[in-house]
mmCIF file of C-alpha atoms in Angstrom:
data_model
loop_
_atom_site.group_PDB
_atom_site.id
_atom_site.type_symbol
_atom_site.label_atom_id
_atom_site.label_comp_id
_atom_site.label_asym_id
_atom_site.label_seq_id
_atom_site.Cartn_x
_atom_site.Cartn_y
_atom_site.Cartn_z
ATOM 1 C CA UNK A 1 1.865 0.423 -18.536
ATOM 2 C CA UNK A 2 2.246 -1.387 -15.510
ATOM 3 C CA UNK A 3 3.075 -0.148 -11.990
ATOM 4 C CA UNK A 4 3.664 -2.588 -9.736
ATOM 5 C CA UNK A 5 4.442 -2.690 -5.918
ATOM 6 C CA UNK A 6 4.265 -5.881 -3.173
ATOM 7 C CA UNK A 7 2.960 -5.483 0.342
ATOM 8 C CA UNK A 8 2.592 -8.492 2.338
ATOM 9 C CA UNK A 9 -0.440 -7.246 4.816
ATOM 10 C CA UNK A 10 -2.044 -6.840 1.681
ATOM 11 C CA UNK A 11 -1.517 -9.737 -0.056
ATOM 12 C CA UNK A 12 -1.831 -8.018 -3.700
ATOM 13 C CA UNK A 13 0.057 -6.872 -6.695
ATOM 14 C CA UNK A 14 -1.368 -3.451 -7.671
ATOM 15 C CA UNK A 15 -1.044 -3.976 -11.490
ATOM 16 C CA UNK A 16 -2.466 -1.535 -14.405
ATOM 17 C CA UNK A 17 -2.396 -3.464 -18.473
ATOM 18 C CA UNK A 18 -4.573 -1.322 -20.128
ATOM 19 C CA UNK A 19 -4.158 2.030 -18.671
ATOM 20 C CA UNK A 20 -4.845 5.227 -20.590
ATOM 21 C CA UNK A 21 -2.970 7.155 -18.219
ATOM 22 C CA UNK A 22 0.816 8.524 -19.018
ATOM 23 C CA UNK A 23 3.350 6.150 -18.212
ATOM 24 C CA UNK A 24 4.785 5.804 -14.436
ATOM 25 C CA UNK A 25 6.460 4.109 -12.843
ATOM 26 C CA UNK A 26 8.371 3.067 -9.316
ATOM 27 C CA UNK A 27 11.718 3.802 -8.435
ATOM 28 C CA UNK A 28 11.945 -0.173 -7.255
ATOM 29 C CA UNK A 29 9.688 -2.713 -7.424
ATOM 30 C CA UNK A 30 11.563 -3.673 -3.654
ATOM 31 C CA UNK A 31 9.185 -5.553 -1.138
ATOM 32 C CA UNK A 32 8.027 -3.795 1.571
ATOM 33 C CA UNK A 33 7.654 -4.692 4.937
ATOM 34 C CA UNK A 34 3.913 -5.131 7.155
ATOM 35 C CA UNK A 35 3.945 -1.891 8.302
ATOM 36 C CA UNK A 36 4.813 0.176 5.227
ATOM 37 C CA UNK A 37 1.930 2.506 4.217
ATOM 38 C CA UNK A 38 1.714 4.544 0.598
ATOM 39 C CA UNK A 39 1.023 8.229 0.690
ATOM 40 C CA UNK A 40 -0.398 10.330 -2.439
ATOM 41 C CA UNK A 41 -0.144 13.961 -2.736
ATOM 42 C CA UNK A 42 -1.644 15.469 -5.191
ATOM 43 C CA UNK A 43 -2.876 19.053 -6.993
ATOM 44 C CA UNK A 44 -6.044 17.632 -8.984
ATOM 45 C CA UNK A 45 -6.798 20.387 -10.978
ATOM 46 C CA UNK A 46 -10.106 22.098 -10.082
ATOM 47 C CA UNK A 47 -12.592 21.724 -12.929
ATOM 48 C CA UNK A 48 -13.776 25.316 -12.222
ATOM 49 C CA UNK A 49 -10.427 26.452 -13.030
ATOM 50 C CA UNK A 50 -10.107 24.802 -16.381
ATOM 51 C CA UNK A 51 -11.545 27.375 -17.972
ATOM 52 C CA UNK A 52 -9.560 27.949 -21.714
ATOM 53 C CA UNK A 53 -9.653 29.760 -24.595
ATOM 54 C CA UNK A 54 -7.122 30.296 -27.245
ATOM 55 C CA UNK A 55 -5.647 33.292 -25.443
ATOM 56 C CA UNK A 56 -5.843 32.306 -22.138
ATOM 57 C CA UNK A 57 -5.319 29.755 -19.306
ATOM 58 C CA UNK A 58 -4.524 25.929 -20.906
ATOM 59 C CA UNK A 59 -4.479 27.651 -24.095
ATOM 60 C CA UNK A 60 -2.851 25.098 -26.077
ATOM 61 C CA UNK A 61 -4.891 21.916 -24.117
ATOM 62 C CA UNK A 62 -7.330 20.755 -26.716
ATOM 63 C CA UNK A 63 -11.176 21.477 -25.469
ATOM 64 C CA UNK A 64 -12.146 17.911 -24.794
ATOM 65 C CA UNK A 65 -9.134 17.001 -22.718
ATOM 66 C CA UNK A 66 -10.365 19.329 -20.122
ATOM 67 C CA UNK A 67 -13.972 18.021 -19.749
ATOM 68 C CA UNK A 68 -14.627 16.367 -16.261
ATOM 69 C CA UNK A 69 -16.127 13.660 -17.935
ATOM 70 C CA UNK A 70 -12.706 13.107 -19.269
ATOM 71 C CA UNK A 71 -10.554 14.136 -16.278
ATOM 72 C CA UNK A 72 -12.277 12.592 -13.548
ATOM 73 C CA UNK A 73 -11.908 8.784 -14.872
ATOM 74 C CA UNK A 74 -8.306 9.458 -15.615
ATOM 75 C CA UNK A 75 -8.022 10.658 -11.682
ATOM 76 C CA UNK A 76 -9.842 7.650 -10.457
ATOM 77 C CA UNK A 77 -7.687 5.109 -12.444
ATOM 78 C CA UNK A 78 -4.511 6.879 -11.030
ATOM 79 C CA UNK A 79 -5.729 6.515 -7.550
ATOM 80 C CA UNK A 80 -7.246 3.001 -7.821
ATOM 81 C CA UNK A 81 -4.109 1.866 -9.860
ATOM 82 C CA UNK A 82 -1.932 3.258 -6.546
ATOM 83 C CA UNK A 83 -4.245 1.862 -3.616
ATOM 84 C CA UNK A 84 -2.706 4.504 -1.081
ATOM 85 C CA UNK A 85 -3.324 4.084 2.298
ATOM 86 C CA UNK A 86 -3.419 8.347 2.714
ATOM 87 C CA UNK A 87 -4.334 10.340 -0.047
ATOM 88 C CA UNK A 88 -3.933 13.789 0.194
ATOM 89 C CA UNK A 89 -5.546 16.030 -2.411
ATOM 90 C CA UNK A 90 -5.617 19.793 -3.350
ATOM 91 C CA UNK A 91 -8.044 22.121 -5.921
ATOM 92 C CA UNK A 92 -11.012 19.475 -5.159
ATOM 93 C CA UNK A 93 -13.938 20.627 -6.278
ATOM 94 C CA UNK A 94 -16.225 17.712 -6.574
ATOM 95 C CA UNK A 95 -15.937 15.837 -3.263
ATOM 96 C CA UNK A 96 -19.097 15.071 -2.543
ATOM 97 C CA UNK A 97 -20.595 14.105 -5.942
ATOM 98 C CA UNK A 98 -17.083 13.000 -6.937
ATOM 99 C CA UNK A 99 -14.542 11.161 -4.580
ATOM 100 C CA UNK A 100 -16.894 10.560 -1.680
ATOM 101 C CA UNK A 101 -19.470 8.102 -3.858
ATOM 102 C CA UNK A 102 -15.881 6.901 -5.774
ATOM 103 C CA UNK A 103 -13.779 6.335 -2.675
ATOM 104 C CA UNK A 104 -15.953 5.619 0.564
ATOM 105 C CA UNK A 105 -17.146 2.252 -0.878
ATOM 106 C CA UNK A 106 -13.305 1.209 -1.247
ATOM 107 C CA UNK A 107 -12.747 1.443 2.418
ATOM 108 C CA UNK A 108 -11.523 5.265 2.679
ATOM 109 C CA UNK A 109 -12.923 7.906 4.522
ATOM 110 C CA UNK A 110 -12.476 11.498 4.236
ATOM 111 C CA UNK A 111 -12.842 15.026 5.224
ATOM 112 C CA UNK A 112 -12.786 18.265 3.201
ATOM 113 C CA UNK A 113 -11.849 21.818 3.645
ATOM 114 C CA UNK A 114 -13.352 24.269 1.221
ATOM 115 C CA UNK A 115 -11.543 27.545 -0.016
ATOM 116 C CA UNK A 116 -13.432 30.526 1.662
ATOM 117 C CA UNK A 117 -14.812 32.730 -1.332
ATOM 118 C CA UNK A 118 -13.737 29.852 -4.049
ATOM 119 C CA UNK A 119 -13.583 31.171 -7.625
ATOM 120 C CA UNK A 120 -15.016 27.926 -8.795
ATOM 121 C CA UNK A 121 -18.458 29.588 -8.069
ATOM 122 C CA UNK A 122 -17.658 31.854 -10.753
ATOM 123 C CA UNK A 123 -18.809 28.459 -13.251
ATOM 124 C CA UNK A 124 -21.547 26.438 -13.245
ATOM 125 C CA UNK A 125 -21.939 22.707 -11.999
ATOM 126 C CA UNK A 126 -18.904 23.527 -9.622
ATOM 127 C CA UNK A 127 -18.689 23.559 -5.743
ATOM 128 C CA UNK A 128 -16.083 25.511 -3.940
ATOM 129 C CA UNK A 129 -12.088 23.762 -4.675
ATOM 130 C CA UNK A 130 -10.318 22.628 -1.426
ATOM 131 C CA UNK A 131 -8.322 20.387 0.316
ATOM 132 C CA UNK A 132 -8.807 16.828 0.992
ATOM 133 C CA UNK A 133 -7.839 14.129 3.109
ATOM 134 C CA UNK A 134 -9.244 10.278 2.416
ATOM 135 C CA UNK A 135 -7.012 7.427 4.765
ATOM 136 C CA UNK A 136 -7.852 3.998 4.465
ATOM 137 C CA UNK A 137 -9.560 2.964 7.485
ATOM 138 C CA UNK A 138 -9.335 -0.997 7.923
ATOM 139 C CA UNK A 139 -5.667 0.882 8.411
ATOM 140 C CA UNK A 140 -5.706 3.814 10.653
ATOM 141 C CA UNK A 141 -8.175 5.116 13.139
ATOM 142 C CA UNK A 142 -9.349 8.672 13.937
ATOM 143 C CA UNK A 143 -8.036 10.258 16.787
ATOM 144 C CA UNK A 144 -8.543 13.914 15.922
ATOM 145 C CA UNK A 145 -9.339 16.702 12.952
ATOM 146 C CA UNK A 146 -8.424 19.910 13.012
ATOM 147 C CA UNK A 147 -9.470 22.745 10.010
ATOM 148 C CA UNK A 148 -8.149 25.952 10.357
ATOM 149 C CA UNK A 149 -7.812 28.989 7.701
ATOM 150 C CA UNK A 150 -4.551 30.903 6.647
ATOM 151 C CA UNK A 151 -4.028 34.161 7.510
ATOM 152 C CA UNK A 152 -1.497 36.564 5.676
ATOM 153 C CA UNK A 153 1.005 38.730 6.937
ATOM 154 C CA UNK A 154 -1.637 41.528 7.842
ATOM 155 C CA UNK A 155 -3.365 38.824 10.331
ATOM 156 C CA UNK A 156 -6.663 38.698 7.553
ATOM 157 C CA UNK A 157 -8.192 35.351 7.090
ATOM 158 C CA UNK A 158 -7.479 34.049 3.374
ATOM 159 C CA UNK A 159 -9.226 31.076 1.675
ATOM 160 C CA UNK A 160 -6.524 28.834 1.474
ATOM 161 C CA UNK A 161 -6.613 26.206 4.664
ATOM 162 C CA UNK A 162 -4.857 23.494 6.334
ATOM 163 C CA UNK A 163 -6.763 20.095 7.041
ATOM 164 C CA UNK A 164 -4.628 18.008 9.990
ATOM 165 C CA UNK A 165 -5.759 14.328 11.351
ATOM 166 C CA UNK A 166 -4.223 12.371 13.919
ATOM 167 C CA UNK A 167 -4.144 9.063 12.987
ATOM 168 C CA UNK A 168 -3.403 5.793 14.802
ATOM 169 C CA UNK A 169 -1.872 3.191 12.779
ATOM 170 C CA UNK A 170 -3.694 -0.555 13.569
ATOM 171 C CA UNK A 171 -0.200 -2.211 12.953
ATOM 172 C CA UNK A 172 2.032 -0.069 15.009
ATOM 173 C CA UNK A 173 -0.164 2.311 17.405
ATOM 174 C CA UNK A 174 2.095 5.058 16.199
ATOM 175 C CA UNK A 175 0.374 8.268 16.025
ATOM 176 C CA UNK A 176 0.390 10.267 13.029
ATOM 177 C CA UNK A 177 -0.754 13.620 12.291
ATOM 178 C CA UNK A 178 -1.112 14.129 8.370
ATOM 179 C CA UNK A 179 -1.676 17.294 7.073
ATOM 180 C CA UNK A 180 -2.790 18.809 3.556
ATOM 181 C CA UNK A 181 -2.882 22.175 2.522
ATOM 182 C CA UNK A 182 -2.148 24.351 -0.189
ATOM 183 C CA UNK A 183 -0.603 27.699 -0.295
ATOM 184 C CA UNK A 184 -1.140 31.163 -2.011
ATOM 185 C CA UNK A 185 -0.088 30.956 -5.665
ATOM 186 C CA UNK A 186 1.508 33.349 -7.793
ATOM 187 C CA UNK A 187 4.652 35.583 -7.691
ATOM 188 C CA UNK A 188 4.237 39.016 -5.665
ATOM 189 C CA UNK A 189 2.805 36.729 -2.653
ATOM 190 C CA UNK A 190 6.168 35.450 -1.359
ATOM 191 C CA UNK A 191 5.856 36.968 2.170
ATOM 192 C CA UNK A 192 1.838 35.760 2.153
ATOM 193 C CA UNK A 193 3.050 32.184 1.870
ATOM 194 C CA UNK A 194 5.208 32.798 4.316
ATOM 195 C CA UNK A 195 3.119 33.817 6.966
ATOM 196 C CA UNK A 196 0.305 30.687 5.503
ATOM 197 C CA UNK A 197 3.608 28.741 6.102
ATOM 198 C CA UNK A 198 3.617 29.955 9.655
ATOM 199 C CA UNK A 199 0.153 29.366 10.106
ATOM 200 C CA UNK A 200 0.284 25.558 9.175
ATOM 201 C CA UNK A 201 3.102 25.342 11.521
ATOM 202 C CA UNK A 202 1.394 26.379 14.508
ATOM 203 C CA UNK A 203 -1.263 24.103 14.320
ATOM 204 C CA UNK A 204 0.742 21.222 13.736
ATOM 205 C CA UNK A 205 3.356 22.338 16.642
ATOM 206 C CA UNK A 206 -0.086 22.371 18.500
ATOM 207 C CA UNK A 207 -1.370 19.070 17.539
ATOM 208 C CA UNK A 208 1.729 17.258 18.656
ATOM 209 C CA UNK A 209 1.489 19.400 22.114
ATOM 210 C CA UNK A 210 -1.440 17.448 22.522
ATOM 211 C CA UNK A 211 -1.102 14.374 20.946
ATOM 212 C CA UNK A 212 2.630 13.368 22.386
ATOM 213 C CA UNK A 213 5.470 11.389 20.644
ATOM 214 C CA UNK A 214 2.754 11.720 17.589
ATOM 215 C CA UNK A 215 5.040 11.573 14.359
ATOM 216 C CA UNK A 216 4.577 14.089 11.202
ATOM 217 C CA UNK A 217 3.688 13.959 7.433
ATOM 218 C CA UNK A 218 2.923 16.971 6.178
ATOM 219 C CA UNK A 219 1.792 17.097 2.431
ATOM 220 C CA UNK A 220 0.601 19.833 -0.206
ATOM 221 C CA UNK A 221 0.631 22.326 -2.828
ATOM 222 C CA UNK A 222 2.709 25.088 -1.785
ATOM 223 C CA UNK A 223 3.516 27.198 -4.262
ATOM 224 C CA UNK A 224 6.817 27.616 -4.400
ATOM 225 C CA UNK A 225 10.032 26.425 -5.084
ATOM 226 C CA UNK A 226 12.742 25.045 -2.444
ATOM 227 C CA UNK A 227 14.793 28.370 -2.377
ATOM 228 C CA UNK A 228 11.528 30.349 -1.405
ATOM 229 C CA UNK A 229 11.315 31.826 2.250
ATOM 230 C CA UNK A 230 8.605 29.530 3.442
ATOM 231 C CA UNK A 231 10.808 26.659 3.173
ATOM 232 C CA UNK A 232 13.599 28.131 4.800
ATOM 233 C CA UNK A 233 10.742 28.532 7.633
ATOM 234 C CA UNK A 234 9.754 24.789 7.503
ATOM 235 C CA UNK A 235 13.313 23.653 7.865
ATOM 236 C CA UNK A 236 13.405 25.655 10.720
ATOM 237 C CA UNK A 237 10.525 24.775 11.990
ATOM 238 C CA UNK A 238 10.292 22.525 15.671
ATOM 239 C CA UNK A 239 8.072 20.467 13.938
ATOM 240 C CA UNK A 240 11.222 18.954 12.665
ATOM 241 C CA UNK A 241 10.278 17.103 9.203
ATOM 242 C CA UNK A 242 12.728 17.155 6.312
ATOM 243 C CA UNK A 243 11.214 17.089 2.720
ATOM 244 C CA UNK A 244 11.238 13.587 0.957
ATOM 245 C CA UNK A 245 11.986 14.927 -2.517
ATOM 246 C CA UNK A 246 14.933 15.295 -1.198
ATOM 247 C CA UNK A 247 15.855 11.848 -0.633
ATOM 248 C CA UNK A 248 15.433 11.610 -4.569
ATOM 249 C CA UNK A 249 15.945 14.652 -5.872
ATOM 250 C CA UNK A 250 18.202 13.488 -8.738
ATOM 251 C CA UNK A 251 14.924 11.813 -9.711
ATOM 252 C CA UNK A 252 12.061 14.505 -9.556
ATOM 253 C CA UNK A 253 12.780 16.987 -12.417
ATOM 254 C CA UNK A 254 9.241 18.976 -11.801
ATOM 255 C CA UNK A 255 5.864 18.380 -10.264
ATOM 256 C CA UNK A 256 3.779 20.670 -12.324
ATOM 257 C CA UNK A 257 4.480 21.579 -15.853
ATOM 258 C CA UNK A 258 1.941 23.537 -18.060
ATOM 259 C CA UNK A 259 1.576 25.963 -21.092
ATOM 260 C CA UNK A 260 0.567 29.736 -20.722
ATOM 261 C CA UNK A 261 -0.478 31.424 -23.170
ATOM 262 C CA UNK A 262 2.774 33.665 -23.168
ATOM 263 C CA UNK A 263 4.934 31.281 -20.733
ATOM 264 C CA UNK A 264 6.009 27.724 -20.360
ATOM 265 C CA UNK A 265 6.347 27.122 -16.431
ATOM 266 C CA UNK A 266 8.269 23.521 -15.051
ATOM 267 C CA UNK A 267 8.251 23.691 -11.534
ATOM 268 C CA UNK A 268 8.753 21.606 -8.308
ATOM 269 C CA UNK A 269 6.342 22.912 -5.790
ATOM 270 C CA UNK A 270 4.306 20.275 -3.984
ATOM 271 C CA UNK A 271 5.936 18.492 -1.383
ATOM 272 C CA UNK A 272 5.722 15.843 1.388
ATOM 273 C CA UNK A 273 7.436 16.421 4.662
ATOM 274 C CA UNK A 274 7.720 13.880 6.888
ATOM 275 C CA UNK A 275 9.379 12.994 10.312
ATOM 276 C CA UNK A 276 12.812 11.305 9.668
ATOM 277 C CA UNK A 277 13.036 9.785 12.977
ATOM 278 C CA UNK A 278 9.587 7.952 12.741
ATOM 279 C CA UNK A 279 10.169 7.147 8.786
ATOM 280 C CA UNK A 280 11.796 5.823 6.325
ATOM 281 C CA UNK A 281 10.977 6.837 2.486
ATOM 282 C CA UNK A 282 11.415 3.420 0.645
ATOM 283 C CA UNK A 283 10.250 4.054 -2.542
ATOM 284 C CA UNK A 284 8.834 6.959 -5.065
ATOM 285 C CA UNK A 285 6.988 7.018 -7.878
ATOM 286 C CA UNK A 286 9.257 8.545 -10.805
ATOM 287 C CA UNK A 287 7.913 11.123 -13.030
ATOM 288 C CA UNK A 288 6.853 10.562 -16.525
ATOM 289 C CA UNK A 289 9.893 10.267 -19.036
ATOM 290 C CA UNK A 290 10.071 13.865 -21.105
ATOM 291 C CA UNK A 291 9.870 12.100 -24.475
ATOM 292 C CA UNK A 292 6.284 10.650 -23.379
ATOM 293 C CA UNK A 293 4.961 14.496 -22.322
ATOM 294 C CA UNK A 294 3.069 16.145 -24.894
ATOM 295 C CA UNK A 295 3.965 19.477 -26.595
ATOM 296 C CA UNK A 296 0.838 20.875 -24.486
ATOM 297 C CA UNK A 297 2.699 19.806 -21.653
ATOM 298 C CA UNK A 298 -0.365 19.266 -19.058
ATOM 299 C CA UNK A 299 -3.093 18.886 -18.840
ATOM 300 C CA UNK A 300 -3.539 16.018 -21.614
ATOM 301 C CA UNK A 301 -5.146 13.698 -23.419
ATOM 302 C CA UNK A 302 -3.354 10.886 -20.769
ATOM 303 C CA UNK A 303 -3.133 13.339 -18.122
ATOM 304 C CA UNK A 304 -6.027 14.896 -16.198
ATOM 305 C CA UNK A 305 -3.605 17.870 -14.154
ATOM 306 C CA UNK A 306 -1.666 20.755 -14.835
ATOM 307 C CA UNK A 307 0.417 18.688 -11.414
ATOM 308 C CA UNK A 308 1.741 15.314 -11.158
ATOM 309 C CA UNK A 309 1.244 13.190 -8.391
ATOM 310 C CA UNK A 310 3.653 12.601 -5.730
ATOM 311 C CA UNK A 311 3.608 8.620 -4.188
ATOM 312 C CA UNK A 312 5.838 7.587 -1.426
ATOM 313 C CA UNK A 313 5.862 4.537 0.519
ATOM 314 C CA UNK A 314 7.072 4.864 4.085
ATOM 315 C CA UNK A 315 8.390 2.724 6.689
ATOM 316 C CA UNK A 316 9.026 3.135 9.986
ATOM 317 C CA UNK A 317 12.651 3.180 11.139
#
């Protein structure tokens, strides 16, 4: 496999020969300019909720492919094959004896947000899952964090939260505030992800109160499709970001697609929004090709996630 992308300020060709992980690859292998930056969404897959057996959960998913052992160096070749700039992760649930000791010695730094009341306590050798936000910081500087818990429609706090940063780009000085989160799953909690929805809007509307002409890119896991009622919200939404699958949607057939052990479910349901009138979306990593997926569909023996990763590279218009 190799995925391969230019950019000049870095002075590198990001190149993988040997890779064990499932072919990908970019829409173009186009050049972009100084100031383009690469952002990485992506639902990890929280080792505490691997759990299988052959009625239940990744049923199909032979045993060893859903080890950590296993999983974790797949997830770290992915990233270090991509060399994002932002990477914004979901279902984390080793970031401190995982990504931190993997990622802060390549130049990122990073906060986490754990889910309150995480069922990855309910399995050993596994902290609370969360969200996560590394940014590469010989790129962008700090300017502010904000965490702040979901509530549902009834105004009770959930677990699920939204981690926000404002960061300055060193090229540009444009302010950006990226945001990760990653919304109630399941059917039955349509109006719940609504009002999470709601929530994440608020404190972004907030965050650009305070931090003017500050542009937008808002990634995560949201648990639903594009027809859903949250998104109708979003779209609505003053924050005024359009989703970037859009801009290939011919291209991005699903973003998770896993085995049950009475269901087969192919969805697209993580997203990146993103202000059009600060960016450009140049170029997207494609899905892998059907005929390479496995009949366990993921995760796999070449995949460590029931998700697939979403990479965009942006440029400023």
């Amino acid at each position: 496999m190799v995925i391969v992308c230019f950019y000049r300020h870095l002075n590198m060709e990001i190149q993988s020969n040997n890779s064990s992980f499932i072919k990908r690859i970019f829409l173009n292998e186009k050049t972009c300019n100084n100031a383009s930056f690469r952002v990485l969404q992506w639902n990890i897959l929280a080792q505490g909720l691997t759990y299988s057996t052959e009625t239940e959960n990744f049923c199909k998913v032979p045993p060893q492919f859903l080890e950590w052992d296993h999983r974790s160096k797949l997830i770290m070749e992915h990233i270090g094959t991509l060399n994002p700039h932002v990477i914004c992760l979901q279902e984390v649930d080793h970031f401190d004896d995982f990504f931190v000791p993997c990622l802060i010695p390549k130049g990122y730094r990073g906060f986490f947000a754990p889910k309150l009341d995480s069922p990855c306590f309910n399995f050993p050798n596994n902290g609370p899952d969360g969200v996560a936000l590394f940014y590469k910081s010989e790129r962008f500087l700090l300017k502010d964090l904000v965490i702040s818990y979901l509530n549902d429609g009834n105004g009770k706090e959930r677990k699920q939260a939204i981690l926000a940063c404002v960061l300055e780009d060193i090229i540009t000085c444009q302010c950006t505030i990226i945001a990760v989160t990653h919304l109630k799953a399941k059917d039955g909690f349509e109006m719940q992800r609504v009002a999470q929805a709601n929530d994440c809007i608020n404190v972004i509307e907030s965050m650009l109160n305070k931090h003017k002409n500050s542009s937008v890119i808002w990634c995560g896991d949201f648990n639903s499709e594009e027809n859903e009622e949250c998104h109708s919200r979003i779209k609505k939404a003053k924050i005024n970001v359009k989703n970037v699958l859009n801009e290939f949607s011919s291209k991005m057939s699903f973003t998770t697609w896993k085995r049950r052990p009475d269901s087969e479910k192919k969805q697209v349901i993580d997203f990146i929004f993103y202000s059009s009138e600060y960016f450009s979306p140049e170029n997207v990593l494609l899905p892998p090709d059907e005929v390479d997926i496995p009949t366990e569909r993921f995760p796999s023996f070449n995949h460590p996630s029931d998700h697939i990763s979403l990479c965009v590279d942006f440029s400023y218009v």
